[in-house]
Structures are given as structure tokens and as C-alpha cells.
One Martini backbone bead per residue (centre of mass of N, CA, C, O) as a GRO file, in nm:
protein
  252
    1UNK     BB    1   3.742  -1.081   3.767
    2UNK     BB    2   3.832  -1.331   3.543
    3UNK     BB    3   3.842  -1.556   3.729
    4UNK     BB    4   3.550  -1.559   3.822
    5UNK     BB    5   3.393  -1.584   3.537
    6UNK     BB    6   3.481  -1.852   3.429
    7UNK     BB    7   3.356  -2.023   3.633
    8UNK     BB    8   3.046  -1.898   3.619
    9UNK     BB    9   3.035  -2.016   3.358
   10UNK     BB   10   3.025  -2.310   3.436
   11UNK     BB   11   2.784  -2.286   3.627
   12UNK     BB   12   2.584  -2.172   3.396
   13UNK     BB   13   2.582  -2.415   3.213
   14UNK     BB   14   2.502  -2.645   3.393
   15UNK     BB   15   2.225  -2.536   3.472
   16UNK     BB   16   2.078  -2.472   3.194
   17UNK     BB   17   2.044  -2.802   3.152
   18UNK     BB   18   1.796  -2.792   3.326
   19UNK     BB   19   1.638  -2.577   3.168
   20UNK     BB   20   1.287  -2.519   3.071
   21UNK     BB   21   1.064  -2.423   2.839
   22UNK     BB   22   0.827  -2.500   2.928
   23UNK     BB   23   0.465  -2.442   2.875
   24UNK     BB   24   0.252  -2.714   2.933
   25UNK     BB   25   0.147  -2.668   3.230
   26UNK     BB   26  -0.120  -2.651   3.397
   27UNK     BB   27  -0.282  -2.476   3.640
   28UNK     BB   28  -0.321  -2.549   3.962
   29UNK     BB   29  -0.497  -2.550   4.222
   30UNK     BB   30  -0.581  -2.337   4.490
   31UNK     BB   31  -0.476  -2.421   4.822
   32UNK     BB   32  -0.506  -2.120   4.945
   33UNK     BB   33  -0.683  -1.882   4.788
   34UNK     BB   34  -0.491  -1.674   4.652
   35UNK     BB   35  -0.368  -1.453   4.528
   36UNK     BB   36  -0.186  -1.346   4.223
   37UNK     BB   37   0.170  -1.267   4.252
   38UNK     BB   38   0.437  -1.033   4.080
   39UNK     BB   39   0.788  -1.143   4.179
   40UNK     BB   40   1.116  -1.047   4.207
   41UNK     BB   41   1.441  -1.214   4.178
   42UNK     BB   42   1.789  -1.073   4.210
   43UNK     BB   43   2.084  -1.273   4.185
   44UNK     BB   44   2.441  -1.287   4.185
   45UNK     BB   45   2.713  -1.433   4.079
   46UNK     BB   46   2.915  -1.576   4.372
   47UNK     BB   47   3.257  -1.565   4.469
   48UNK     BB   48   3.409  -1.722   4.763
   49UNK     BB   49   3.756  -1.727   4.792
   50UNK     BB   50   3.807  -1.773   5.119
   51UNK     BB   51   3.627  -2.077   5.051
   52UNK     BB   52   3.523  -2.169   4.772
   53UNK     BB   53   3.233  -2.052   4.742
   54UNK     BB   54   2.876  -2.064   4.632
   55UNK     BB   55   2.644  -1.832   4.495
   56UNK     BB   56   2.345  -1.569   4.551
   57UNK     BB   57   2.341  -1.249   4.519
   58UNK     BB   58   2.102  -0.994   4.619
   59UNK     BB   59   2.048  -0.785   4.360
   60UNK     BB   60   2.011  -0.486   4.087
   61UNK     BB   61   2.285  -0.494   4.066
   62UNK     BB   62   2.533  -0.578   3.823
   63UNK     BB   63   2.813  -0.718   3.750
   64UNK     BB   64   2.985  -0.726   3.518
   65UNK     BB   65   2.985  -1.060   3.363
   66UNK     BB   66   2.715  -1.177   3.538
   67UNK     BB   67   2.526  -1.370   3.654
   68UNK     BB   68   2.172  -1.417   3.683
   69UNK     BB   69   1.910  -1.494   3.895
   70UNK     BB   70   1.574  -1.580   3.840
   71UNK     BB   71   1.249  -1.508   4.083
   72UNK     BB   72   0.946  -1.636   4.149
   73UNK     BB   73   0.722  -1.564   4.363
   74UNK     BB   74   0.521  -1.844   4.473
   75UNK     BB   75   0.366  -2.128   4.290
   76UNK     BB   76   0.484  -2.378   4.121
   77UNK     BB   77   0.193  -2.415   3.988
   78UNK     BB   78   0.255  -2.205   3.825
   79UNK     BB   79   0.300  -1.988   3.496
   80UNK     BB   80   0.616  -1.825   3.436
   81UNK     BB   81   0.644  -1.545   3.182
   82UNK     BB   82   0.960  -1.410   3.048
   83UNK     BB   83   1.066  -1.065   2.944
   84UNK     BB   84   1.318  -0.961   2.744
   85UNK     BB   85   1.297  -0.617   2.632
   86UNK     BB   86   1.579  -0.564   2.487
   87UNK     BB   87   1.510  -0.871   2.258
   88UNK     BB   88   1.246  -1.011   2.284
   89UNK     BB   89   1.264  -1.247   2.470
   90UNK     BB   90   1.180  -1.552   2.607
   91UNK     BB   91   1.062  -1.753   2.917
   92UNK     BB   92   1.052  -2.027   3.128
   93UNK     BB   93   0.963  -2.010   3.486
   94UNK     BB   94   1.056  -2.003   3.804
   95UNK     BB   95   1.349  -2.028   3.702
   96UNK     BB   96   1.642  -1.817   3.583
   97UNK     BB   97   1.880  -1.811   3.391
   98UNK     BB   98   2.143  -1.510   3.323
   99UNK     BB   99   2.280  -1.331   3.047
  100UNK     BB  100   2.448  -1.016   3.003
  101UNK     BB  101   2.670  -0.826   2.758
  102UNK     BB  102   2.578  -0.540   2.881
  103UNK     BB  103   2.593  -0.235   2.940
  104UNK     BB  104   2.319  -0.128   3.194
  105UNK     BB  105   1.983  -0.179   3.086
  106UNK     BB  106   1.741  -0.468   3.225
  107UNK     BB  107   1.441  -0.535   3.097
  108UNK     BB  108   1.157  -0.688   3.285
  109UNK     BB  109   0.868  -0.938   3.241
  110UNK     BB  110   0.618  -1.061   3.404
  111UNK     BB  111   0.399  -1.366   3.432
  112UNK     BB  112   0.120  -1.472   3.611
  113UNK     BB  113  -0.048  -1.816   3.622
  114UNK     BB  114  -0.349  -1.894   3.768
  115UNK     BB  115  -0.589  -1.943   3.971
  116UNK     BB  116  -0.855  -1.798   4.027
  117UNK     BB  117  -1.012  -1.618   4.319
  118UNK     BB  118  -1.309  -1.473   4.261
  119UNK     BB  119  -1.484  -1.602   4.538
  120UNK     BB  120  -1.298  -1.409   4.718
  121UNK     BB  121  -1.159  -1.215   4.463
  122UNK     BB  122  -1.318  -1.079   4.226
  123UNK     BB  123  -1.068  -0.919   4.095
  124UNK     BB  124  -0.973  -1.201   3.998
  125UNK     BB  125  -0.757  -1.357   3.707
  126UNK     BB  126  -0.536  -1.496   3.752
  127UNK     BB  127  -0.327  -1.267   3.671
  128UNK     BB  128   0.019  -1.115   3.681
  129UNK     BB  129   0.218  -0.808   3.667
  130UNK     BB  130   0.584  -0.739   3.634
  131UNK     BB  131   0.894  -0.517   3.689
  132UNK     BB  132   1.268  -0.527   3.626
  133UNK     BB  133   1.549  -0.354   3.682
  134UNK     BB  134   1.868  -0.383   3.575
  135UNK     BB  135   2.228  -0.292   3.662
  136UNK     BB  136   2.495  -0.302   3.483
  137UNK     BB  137   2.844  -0.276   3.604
  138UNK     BB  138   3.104  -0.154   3.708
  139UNK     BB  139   3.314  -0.140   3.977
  140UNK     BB  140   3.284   0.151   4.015
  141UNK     BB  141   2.999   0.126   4.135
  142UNK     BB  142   3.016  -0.013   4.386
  143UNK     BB  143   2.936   0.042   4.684
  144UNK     BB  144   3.158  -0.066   4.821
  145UNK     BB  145   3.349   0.091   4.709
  146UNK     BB  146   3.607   0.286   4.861
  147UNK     BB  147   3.658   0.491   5.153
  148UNK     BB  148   3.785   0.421   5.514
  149UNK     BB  149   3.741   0.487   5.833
  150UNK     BB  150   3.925   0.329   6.134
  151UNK     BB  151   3.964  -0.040   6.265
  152UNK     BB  152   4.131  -0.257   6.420
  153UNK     BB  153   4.079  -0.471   6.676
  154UNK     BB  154   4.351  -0.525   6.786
  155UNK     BB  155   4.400  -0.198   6.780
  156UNK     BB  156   4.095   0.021   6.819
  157UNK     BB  157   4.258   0.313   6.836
  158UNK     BB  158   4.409   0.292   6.577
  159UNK     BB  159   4.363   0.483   6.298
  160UNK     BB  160   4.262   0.434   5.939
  161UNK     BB  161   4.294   0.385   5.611
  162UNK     BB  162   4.047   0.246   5.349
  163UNK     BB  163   4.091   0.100   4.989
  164UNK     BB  164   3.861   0.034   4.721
  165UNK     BB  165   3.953  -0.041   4.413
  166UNK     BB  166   3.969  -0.019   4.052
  167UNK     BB  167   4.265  -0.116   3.830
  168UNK     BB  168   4.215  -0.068   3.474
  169UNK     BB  169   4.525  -0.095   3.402
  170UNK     BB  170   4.570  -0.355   3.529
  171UNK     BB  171   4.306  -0.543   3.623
  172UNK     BB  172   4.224  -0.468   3.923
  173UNK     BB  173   4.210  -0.521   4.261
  174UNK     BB  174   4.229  -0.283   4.530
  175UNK     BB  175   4.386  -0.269   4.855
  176UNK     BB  176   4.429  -0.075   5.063
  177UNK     BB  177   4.547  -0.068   5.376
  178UNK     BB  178   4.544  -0.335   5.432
  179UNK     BB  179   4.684  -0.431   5.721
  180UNK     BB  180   4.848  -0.192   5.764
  181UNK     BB  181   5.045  -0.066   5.485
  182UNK     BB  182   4.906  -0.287   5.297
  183UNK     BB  183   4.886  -0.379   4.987
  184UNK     BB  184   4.628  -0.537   4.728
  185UNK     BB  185   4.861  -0.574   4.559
  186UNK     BB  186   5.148  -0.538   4.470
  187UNK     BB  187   5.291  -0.304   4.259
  188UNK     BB  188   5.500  -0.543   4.142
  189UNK     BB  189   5.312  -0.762   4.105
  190UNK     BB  190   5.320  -1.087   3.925
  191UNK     BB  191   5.081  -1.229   4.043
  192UNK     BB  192   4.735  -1.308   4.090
  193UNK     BB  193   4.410  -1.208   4.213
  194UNK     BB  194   4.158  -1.337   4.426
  195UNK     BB  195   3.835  -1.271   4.358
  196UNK     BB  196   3.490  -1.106   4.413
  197UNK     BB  197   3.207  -0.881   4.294
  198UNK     BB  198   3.000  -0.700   4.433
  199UNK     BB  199   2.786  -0.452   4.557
  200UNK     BB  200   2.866  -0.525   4.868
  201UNK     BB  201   3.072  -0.776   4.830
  202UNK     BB  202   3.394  -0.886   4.891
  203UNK     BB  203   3.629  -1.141   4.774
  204UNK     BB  204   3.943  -1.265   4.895
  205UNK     BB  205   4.328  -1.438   4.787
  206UNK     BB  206   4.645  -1.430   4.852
  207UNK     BB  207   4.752  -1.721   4.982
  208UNK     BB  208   4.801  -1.878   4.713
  209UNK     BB  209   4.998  -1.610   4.638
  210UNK     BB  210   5.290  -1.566   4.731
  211UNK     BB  211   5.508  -1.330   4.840
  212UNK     BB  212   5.778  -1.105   4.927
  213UNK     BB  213   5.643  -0.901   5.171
  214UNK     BB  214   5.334  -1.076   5.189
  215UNK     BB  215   5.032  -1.134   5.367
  216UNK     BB  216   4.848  -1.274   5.230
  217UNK     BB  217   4.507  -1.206   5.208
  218UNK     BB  218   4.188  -1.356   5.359
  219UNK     BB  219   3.878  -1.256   5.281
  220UNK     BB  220   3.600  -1.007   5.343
  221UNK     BB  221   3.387  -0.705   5.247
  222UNK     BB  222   3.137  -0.562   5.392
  223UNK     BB  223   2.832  -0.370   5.325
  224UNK     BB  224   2.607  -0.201   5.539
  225UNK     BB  225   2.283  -0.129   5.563
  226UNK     BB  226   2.377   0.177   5.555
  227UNK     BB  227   2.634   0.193   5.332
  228UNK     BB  228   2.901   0.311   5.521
  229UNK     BB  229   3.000   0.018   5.653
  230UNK     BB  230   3.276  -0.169   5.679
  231UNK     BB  231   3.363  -0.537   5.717
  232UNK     BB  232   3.658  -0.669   5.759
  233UNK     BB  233   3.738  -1.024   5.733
  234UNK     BB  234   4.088  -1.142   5.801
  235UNK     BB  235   4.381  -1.312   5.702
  236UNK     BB  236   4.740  -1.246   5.800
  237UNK     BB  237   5.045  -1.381   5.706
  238UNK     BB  238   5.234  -1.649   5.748
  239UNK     BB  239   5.187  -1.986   5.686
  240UNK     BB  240   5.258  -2.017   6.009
  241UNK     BB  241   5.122  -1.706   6.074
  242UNK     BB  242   4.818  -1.663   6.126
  243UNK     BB  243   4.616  -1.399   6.161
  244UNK     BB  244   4.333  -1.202   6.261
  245UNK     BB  245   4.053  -0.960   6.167
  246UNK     BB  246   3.885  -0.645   6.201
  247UNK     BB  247   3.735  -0.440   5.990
  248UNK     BB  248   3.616  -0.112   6.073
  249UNK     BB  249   3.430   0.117   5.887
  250UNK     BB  250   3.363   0.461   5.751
  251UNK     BB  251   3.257   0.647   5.496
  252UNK     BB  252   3.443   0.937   5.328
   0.00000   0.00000   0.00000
């Protein structure tokens, strides 16, 4: 978790030198005619450990010590007022880098001011409040975190549990019997290991840290709208011998 956060504090803050709190424009004419409507989109920072590419994953739950980007949709015309409810911050923007160090609850207020539309929608004033809240949490609070049973492509009938979990003795997290029988790290592993965690997707990478003994395994698991499945997309073996995998299972 370690590895991905310094990453992200980096690209949070050179995002931020974009962010302008200016909100001296107003709203221009609506061209499209329609309500003002005030909708959240939150969305956490993540890297994808196994490509080395940065994303923002959309979810309401956000693990511990990564930011998040707030999202307001609708017309870029429009003026965008947010409120973090929590410190009474004050935020100006279509689109919002955001860090909170607090595990928990953090609530939001949107503010959107556009051109009234009256003329089609007597009740409307141009102006709409939205609100939503983020819940801060630690890696075992993620819905992806689980026991699995299922198979590995290779051999579909062979049948086997996989465990996912953060072992905070350690401060690591923990891939159990993937790979069939490999543990990820190994017990008495003393190389880190580099990972990244969201709500329901797990991205890691032994491969670039070898040890003996050690297939080294490089994919991502993501657990899949039903909640229950997750797919696990990996390879590993020798430097010189990598296969690919595919482990699918049902939480149990």
C-alpha cells in the first residue's frame, strides 16, 4: 500500500498546480435548454501495478490515504461550488483533486448555478444542491478482500480456494494459494512487494522483485458486478518461462 501512495501524493500534487479556485465566471447562456442538474461523481486514484499505468477508479468507498477526484456533470458553462462538509472547505470547480486523512465519513455539498430555464421549466431557478458521501477505510473494509473457490483456466476441473487479505502485522498485503500453492510474498520474503488496492480491484507485481523459489506473479484481481466473482488475470513462472492464468471464483 506504501509503494502505490508515495506514487499518488505525486501526481496529486502536480494535478493540483492546474486546479483554480477562481470562480469569477459566469454562468453563460444554456444552449441546450435543459434543468440544472447537481450530480457527484467520486472516483479513486489507482495504479495499475502489472502495466505501470494511473487511472481514477469510480467508487463511494476509498481506501485509506489515496485521493480522490470529484466530478460534477453537466455544462462546463455552469459554476461549481463545493463544500466539504467535514472542515467547511470551500472548493470551486467542474473537477476537483481531493485528499483527506481521516479514516470514515466525508460529506460533500455540490452547489450548481447556471442559466435559469424558466421559459420551459417555470419551476426552475437555475441553480441545483447535490450531496454525497465518501467512506474513507482500511483494506479490509474492501468488498475485493475475500476467500474464493473456484479454477484456474489451465485446468478447469481442479478445484481450490484463493485468499485475498491485508496482513497489518506485516503491512502488506497477502495473495494466498494463487498460482496454486504459491503464497504471495512468500513467508519469510524480504524484497517488498508492489501492489495497489481499490474497492474491488487489486492490482499487483512480483516480477520485478525475484527471490528463489518464487513464480513471481504480475496481474490484477477484480471482483465483478454480482459482488460474489472475481477474476483473477496473472502471470507467472521464470523470467525466461512466464504462462498466463485466469482464476475465476465465487466468494465463499
Amino acid at each position: 500500500m506504501k509503494n502505490s501512495f508515495y506514487f499518488i501524493c505525486f501526481l496529486f500534487g502536480i494535478t493540483l498546480i492546474g486546479c483554480s479556485d477562481d470562480n469569477s465566471v459566469s454562468p453563460q447562456p444554456n444552449p441546450t435548454n435543459e434543468i440544472i442538474k447537481a450530480e457527484i461523481v467520486v472516483k479513486q486514484a489507482f495504479l495499475y501495478m502489472d502495466n505501470d499505468s494511473f487511472t481514477w477508479l469510480p467508487n463511494d468507498t476509498i481506501l485509506f490515504e489515496h485521493n480522490v477526484f470529484l466530478t460534477a456533470t453537466g455544462s462546463p458553462t455552469n459554476r461549481y461550488e463545493w463544500l466539504i462538509m467535514n472542515n467547511n472547505q470551500t472548493l470551486y470547480g467542474k473537477e476537483r483533486n481531493f485528499h483527506h486523512d481521516s479514516m470514515g465519513e466525508l460529506k460533500i455539498r455540490l452547489i450548481v448555478r447556471g442559466d435559469s430555464t424558466k421559459q420551459n421549466y417555470p419551476g426552475d431557478d437555475g441553480i441545483d444542491t447535490a450531496y454525497k458521501t465518501i467512506y474513507y477505510c482500511d483494506a479490509s473494509k474492501m468488498a475485493v478482500m475475500g476467500e474464493y473457490f473456484g479454477s484456474d483456466s489451465t485446468n478447469p476441473s481442479e478445484k481450490y480456494n484463493v485468499k485475498l487479505y491485508y496482513d497489518y502485522s506485516k503491512d502488506c498485503l497477502v495473495l494466498e494459494n494463487i498460482d496454486k500453492g504459491l503464497t504471495f510474498p512468500e513467508p519469510n520474503a524480504s524484497t517488498p512487494n508492489l501492489y495497489d488496492i481499490s474497492y474491488k480491484v487489486i492490482s499487483f507485481n512480483a516480477h520485478k522483485f525475484a527471490t528463489s523459489g518464487n513464480n513471481n506473479p504480475k496481474g490484477r484481481a477484480e471482483l465483478q458486478p454480482d459482488g460474489k466473482t472475481i477474476i483473477i488475470n496473472y502471470e507467472s513462472g521464470s523470467a525466461n518461462n512466464r504462462t498466463k492464468h485466469k482464476f475465476v471464483g465465487t466468494k465463499i
